[in-house]
XYZ file of N, CA, C and O in Angstrom:
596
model
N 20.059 -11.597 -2.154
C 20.028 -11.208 -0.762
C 18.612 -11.297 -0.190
O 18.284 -11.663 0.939
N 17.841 -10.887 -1.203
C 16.170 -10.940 -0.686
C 16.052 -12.281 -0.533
O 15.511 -12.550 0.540
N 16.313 -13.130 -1.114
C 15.776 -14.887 -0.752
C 16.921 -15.654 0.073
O 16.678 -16.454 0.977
N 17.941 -15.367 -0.279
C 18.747 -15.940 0.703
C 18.920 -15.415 2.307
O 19.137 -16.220 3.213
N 18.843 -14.511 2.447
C 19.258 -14.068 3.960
C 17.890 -14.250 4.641
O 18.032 -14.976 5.625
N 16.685 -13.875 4.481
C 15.390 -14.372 5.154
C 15.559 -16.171 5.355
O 15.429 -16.566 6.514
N 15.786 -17.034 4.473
C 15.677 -18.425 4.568
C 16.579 -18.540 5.393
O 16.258 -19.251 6.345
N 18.447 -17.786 5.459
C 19.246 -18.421 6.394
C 19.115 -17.294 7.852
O 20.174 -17.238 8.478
N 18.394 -16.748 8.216
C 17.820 -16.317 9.264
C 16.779 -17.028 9.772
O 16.811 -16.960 11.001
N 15.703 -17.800 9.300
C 14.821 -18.462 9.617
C 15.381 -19.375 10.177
O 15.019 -19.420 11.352
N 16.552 -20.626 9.760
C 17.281 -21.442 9.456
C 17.963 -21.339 11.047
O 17.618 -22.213 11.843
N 18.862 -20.345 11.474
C 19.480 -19.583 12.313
C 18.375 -19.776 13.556
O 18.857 -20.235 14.591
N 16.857 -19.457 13.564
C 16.372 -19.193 14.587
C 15.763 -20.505 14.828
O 15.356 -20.794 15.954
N 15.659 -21.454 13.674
C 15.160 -22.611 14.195
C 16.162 -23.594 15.178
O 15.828 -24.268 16.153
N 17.593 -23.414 14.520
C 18.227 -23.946 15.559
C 18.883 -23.784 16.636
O 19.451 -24.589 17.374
N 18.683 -21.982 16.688
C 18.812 -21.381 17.848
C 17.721 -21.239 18.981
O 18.123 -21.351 20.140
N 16.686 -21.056 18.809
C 14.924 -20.924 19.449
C 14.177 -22.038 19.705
O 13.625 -22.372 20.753
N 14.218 -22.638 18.524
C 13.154 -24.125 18.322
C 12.559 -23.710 17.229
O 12.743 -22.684 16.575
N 11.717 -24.722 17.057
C 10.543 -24.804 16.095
C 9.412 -24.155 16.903
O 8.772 -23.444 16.127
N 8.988 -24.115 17.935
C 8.042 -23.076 18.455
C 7.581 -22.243 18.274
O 6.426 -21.984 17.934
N 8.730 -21.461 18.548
C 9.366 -20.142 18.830
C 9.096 -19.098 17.203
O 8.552 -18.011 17.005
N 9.873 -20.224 16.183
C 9.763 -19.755 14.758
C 8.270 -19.609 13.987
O 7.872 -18.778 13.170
N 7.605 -20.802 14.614
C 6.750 -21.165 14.235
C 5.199 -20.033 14.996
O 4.111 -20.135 14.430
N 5.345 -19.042 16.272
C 5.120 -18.013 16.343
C 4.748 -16.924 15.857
O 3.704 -16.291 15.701
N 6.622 -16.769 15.492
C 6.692 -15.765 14.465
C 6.438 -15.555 13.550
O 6.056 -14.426 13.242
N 6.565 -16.892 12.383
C 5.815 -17.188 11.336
C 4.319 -16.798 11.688
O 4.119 -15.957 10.811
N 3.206 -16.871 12.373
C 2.221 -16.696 12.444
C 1.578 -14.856 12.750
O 0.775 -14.120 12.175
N 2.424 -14.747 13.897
C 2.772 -13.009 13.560
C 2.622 -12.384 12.241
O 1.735 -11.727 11.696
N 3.798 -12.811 11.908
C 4.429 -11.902 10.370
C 2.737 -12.467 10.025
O 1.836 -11.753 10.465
N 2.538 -13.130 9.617
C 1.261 -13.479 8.983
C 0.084 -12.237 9.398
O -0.451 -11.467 8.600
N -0.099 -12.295 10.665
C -1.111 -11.496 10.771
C -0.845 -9.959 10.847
O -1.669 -9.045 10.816
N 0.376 -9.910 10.944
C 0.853 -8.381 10.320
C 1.176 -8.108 9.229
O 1.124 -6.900 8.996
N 1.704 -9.121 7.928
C 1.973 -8.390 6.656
C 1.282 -9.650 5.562
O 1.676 -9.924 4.428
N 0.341 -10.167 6.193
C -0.302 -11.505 5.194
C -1.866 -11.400 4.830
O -2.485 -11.993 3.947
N -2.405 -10.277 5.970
C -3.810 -9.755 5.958
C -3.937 -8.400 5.692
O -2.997 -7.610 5.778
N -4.946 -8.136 5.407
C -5.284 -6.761 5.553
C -5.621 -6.461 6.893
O -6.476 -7.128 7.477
N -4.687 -4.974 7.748
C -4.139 -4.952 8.795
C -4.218 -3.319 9.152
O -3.200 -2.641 9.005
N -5.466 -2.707 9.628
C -5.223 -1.494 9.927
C -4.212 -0.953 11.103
O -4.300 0.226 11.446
N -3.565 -1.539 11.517
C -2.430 -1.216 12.531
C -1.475 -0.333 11.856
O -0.827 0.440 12.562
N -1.306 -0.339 10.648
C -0.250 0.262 8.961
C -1.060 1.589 9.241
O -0.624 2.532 9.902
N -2.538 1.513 8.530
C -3.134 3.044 8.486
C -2.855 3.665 9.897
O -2.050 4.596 9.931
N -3.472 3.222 11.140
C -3.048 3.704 11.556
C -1.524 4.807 12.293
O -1.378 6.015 12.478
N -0.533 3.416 12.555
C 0.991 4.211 12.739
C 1.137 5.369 11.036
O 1.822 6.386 10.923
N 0.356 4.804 10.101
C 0.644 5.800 9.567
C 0.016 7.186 9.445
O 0.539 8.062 8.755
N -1.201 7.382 10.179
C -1.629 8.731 10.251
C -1.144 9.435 11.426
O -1.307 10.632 11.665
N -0.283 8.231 12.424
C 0.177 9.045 13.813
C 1.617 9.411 13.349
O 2.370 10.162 13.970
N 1.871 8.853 12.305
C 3.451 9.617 11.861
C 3.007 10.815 11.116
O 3.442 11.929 11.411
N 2.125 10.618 10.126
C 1.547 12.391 9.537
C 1.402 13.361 10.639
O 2.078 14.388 10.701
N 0.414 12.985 11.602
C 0.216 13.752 12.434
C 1.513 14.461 13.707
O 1.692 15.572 14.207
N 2.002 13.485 13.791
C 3.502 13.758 13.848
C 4.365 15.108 13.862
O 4.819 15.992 14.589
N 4.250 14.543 12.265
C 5.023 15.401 11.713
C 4.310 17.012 11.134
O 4.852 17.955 10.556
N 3.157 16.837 11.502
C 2.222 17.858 11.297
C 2.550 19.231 12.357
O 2.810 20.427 12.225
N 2.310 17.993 13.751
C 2.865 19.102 14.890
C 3.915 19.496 14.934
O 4.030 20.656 15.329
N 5.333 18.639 14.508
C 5.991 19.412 14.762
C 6.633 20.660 14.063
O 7.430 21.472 14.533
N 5.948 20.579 12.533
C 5.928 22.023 11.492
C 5.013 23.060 12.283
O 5.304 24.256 12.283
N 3.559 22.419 13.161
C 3.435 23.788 13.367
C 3.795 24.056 14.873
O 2.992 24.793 15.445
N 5.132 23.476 15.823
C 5.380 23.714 16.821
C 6.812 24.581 16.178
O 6.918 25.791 16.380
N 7.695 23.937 15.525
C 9.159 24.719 14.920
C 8.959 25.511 13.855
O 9.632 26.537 13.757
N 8.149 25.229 13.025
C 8.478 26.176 11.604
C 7.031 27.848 11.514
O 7.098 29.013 11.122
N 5.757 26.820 12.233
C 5.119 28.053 11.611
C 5.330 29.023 12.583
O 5.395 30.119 12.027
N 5.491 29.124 14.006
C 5.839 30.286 14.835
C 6.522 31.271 13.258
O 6.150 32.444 13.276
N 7.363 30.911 12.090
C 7.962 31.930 11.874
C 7.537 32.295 11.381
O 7.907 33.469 11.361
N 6.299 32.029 10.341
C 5.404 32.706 9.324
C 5.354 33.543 9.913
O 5.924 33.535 11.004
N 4.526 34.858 9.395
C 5.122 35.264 7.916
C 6.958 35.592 8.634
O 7.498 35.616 9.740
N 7.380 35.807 7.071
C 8.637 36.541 7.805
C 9.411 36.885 6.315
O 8.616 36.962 5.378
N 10.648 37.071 6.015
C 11.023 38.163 4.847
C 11.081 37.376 3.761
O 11.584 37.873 2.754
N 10.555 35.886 3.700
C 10.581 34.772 2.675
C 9.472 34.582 2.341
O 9.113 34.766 1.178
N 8.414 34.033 3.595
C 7.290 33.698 3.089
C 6.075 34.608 4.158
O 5.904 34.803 5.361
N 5.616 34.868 3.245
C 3.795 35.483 3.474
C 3.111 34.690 3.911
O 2.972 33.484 3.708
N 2.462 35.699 4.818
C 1.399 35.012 5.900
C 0.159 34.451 4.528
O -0.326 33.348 4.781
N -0.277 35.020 3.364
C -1.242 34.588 2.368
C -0.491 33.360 2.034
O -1.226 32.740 1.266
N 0.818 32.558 2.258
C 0.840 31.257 2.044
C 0.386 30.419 2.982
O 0.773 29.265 2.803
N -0.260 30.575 3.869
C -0.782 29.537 5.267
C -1.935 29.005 3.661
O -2.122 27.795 3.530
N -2.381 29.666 2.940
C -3.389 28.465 2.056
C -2.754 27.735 1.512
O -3.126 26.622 1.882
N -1.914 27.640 0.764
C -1.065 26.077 -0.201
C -1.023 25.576 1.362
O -1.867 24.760 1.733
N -0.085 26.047 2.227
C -0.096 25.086 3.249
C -1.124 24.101 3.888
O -0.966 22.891 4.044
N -2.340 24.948 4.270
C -3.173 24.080 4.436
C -4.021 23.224 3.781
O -4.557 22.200 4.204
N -4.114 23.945 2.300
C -4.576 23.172 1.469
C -3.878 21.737 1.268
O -4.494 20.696 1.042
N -2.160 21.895 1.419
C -1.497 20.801 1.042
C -1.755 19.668 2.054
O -1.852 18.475 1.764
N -1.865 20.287 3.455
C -2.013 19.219 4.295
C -3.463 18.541 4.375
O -3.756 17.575 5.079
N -4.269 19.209 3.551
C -5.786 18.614 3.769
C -6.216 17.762 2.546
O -7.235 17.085 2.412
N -5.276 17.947 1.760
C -5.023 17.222 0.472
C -4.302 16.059 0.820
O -4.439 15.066 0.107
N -3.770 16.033 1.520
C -2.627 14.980 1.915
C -3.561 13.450 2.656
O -3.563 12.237 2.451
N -4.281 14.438 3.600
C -4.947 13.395 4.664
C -6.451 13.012 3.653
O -7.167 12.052 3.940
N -6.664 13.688 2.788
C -8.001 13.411 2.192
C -8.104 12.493 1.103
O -9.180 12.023 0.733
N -6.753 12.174 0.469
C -5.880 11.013 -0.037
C -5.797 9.663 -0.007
O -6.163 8.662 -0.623
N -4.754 10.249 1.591
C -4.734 9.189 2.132
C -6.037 8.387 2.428
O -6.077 7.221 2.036
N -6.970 8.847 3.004
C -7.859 8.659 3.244
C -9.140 7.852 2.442
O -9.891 6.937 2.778
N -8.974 8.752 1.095
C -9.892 7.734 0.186
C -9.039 6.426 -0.443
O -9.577 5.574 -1.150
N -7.528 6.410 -0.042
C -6.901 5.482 -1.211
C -7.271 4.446 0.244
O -7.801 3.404 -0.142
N -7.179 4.475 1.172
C -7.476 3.470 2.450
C -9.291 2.844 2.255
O -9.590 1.650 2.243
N -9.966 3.632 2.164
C -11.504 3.652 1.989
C -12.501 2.828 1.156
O -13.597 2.330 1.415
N -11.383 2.880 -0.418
C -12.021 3.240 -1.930
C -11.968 1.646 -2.026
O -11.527 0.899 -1.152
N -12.647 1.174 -3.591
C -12.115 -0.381 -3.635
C -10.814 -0.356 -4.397
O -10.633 0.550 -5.210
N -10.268 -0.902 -4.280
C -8.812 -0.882 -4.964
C -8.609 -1.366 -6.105
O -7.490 -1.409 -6.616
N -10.136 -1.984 -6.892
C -9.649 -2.136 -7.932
C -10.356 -3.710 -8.345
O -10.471 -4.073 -9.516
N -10.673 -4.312 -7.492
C -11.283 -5.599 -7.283
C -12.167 -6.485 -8.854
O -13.233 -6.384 -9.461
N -10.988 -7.263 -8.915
C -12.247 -7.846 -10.636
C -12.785 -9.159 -9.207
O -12.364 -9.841 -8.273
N -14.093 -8.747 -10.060
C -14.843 -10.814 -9.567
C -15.658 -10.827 -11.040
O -15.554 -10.167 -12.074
N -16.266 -11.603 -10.723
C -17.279 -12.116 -11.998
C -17.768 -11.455 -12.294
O -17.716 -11.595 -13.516
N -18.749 -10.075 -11.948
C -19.023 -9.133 -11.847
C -18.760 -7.880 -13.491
O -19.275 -7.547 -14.558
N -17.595 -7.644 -12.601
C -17.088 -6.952 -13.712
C -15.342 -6.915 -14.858
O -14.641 -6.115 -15.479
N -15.412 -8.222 -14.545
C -14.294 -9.236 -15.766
C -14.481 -8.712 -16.826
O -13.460 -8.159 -17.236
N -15.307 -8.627 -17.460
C -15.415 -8.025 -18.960
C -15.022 -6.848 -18.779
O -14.154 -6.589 -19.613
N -15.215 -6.050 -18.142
C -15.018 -4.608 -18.531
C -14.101 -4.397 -18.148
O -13.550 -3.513 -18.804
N -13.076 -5.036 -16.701
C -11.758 -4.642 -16.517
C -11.333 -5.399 -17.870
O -10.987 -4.640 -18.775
N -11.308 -6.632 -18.121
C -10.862 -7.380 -19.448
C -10.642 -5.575 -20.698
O -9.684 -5.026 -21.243
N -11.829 -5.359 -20.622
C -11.775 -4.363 -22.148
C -11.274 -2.977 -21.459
O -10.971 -2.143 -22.312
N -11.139 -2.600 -20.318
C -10.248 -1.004 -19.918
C -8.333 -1.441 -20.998
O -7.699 -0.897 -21.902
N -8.195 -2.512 -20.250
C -6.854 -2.572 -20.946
C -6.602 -4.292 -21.879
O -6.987 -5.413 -21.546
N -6.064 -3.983 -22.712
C -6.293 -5.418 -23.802
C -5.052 -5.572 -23.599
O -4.324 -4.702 -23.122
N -4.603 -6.998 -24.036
C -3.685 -7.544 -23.524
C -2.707 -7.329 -24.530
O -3.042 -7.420 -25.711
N -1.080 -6.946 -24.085
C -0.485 -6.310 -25.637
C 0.560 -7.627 -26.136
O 1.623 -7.425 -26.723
N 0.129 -8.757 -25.844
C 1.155 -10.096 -26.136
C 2.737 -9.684 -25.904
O 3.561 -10.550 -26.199
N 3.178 -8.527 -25.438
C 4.277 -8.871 -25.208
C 4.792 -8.642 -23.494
O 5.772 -9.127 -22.929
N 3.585 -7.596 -22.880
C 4.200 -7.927 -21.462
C 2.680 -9.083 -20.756
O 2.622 -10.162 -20.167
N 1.841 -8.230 -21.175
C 0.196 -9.309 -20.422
C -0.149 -9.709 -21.858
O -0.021 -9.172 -22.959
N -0.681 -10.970 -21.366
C -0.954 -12.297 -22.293
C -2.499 -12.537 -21.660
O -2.876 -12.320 -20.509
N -3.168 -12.993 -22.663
C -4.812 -13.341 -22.104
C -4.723 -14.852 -21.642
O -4.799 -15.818 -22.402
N -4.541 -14.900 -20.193
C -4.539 -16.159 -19.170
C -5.715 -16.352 -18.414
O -6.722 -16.060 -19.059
N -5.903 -16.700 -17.400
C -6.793 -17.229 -16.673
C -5.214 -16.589 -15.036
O -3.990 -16.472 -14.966
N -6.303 -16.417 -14.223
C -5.968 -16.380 -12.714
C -5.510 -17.946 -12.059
O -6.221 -18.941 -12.199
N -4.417 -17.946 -11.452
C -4.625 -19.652 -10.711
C -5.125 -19.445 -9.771
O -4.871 -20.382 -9.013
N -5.906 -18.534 -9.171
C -6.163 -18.858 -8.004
C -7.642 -18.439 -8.376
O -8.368 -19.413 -8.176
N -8.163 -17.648 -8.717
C -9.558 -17.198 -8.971
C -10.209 -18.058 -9.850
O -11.399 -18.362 -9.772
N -9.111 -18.599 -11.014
C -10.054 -19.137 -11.862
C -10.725 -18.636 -13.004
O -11.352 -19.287 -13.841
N -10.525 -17.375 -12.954
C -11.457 -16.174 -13.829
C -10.489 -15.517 -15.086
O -9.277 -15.569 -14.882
N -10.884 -14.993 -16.184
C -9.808 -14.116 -16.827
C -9.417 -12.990 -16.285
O -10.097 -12.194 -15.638
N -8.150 -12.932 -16.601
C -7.378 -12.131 -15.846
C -6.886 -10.744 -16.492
O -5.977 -10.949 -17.296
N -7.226 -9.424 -16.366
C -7.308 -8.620 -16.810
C -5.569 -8.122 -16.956
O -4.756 -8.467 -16.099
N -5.237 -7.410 -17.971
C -3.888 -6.902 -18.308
C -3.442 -5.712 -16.868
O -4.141 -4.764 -16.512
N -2.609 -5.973 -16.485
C -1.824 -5.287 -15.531
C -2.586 -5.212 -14.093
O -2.765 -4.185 -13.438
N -3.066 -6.762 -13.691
C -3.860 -7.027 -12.628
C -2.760 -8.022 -12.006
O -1.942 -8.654 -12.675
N -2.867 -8.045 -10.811
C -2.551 -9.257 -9.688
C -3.333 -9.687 -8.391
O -3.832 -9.075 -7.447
N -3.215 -11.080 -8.780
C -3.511 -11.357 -7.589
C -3.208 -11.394 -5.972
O -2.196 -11.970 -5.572
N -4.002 -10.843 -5.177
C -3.534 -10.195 -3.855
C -3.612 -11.372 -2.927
O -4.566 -12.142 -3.041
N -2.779 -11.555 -2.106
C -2.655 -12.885 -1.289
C -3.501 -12.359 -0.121
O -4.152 -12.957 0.736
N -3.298 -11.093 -0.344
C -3.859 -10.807 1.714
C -5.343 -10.931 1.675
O -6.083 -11.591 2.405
N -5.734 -9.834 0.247
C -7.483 -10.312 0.824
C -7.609 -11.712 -0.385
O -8.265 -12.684 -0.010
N -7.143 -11.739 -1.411
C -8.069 -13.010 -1.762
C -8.689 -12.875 -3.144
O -9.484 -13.732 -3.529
N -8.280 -11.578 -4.095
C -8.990 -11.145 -4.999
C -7.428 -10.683 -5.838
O -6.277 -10.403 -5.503
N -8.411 -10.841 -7.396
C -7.340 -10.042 -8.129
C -7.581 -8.563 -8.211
O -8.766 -8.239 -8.143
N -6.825 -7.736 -8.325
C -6.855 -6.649 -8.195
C -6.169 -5.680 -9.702
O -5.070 -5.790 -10.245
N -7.484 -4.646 -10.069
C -6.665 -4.400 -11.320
C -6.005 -3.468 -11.263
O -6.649 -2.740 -10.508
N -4.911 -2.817 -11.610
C -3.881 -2.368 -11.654
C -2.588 -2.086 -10.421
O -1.540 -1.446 -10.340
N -3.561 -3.162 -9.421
C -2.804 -2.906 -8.414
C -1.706 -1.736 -7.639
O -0.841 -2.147 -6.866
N -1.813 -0.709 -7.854
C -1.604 0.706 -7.877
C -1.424 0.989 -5.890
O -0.349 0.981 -5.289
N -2.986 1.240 -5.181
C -2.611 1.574 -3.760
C -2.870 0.202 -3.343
O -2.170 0.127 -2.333
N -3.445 -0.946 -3.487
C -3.715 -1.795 -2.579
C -2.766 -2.592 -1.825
O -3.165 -3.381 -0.969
């Protein structure tokens, strides 16, 4: 369903739209899910924030009350400042980035166990390729453990 219905939707709009038209969109999608694209961080801190107000427009009016104690407003706020401070460094931080640099040492964090990572070379970098790394299309680098990037 993942490879077939995108190709016969594409398929669909070319001979419904044109080649133009597709050819657009194709460029869109590109610059929204092919780059690195803070438009994402953003809608996503205006949905936290969101949803921030509206816990403290509906729910905290009820604090305290015969469940929870007013001495829980700390997990609470702690949780929410934990949340955004997170987010925040996993957006910030490097994600993980091998270059020539430091190949050897991502190489030796994790050794390759021949039965899921094999000691290859990158096709696109060119470089050895560290165990449980990929290469990232959007920026251009392999990335090791690929985890938030």
């Amino acid at each position: 369903m993942t490879t077939s219905l995108p190709s016969k939707a594409v398929r669909f709009l070319r001979v419904s739209v044109g080649e133009a038209a597709v050819a657009k969109v194709e460029r869109a999608s590109n610059a929204l899910f092919g780059q690195r694209n803070p438009i994402f961080q953003v809608f996503a801190i205006v949905l936290y924030l969101l949803g921030v107000g509206v816990f403290f427009v509906e729910a905290a009016p009820a604090i305290p009350n015969r469940y929870v104690g007013s001495w829980q407003w700390i997990p609470i706020v702690a949780t929410l400042a934990v949340n955004i401070v997170s987010f925040t460094l996993a957006c910030a931080r490097d994600p993980g980035i091998v270059d020539g640099d430091n190949v050897d040492s991502a190489c030796a964090l994790f050794r390759p166990d021949q039965l899921l990572f094999f000691e290859t070379t990158c096709r696109t970098c060119q470089q050895r390729k560290p165990a449980r790394s990929k290469h990232c299309s959007a920026c251009g680098h392999c990335i090791q453990m690929m985890d938030h990037h």
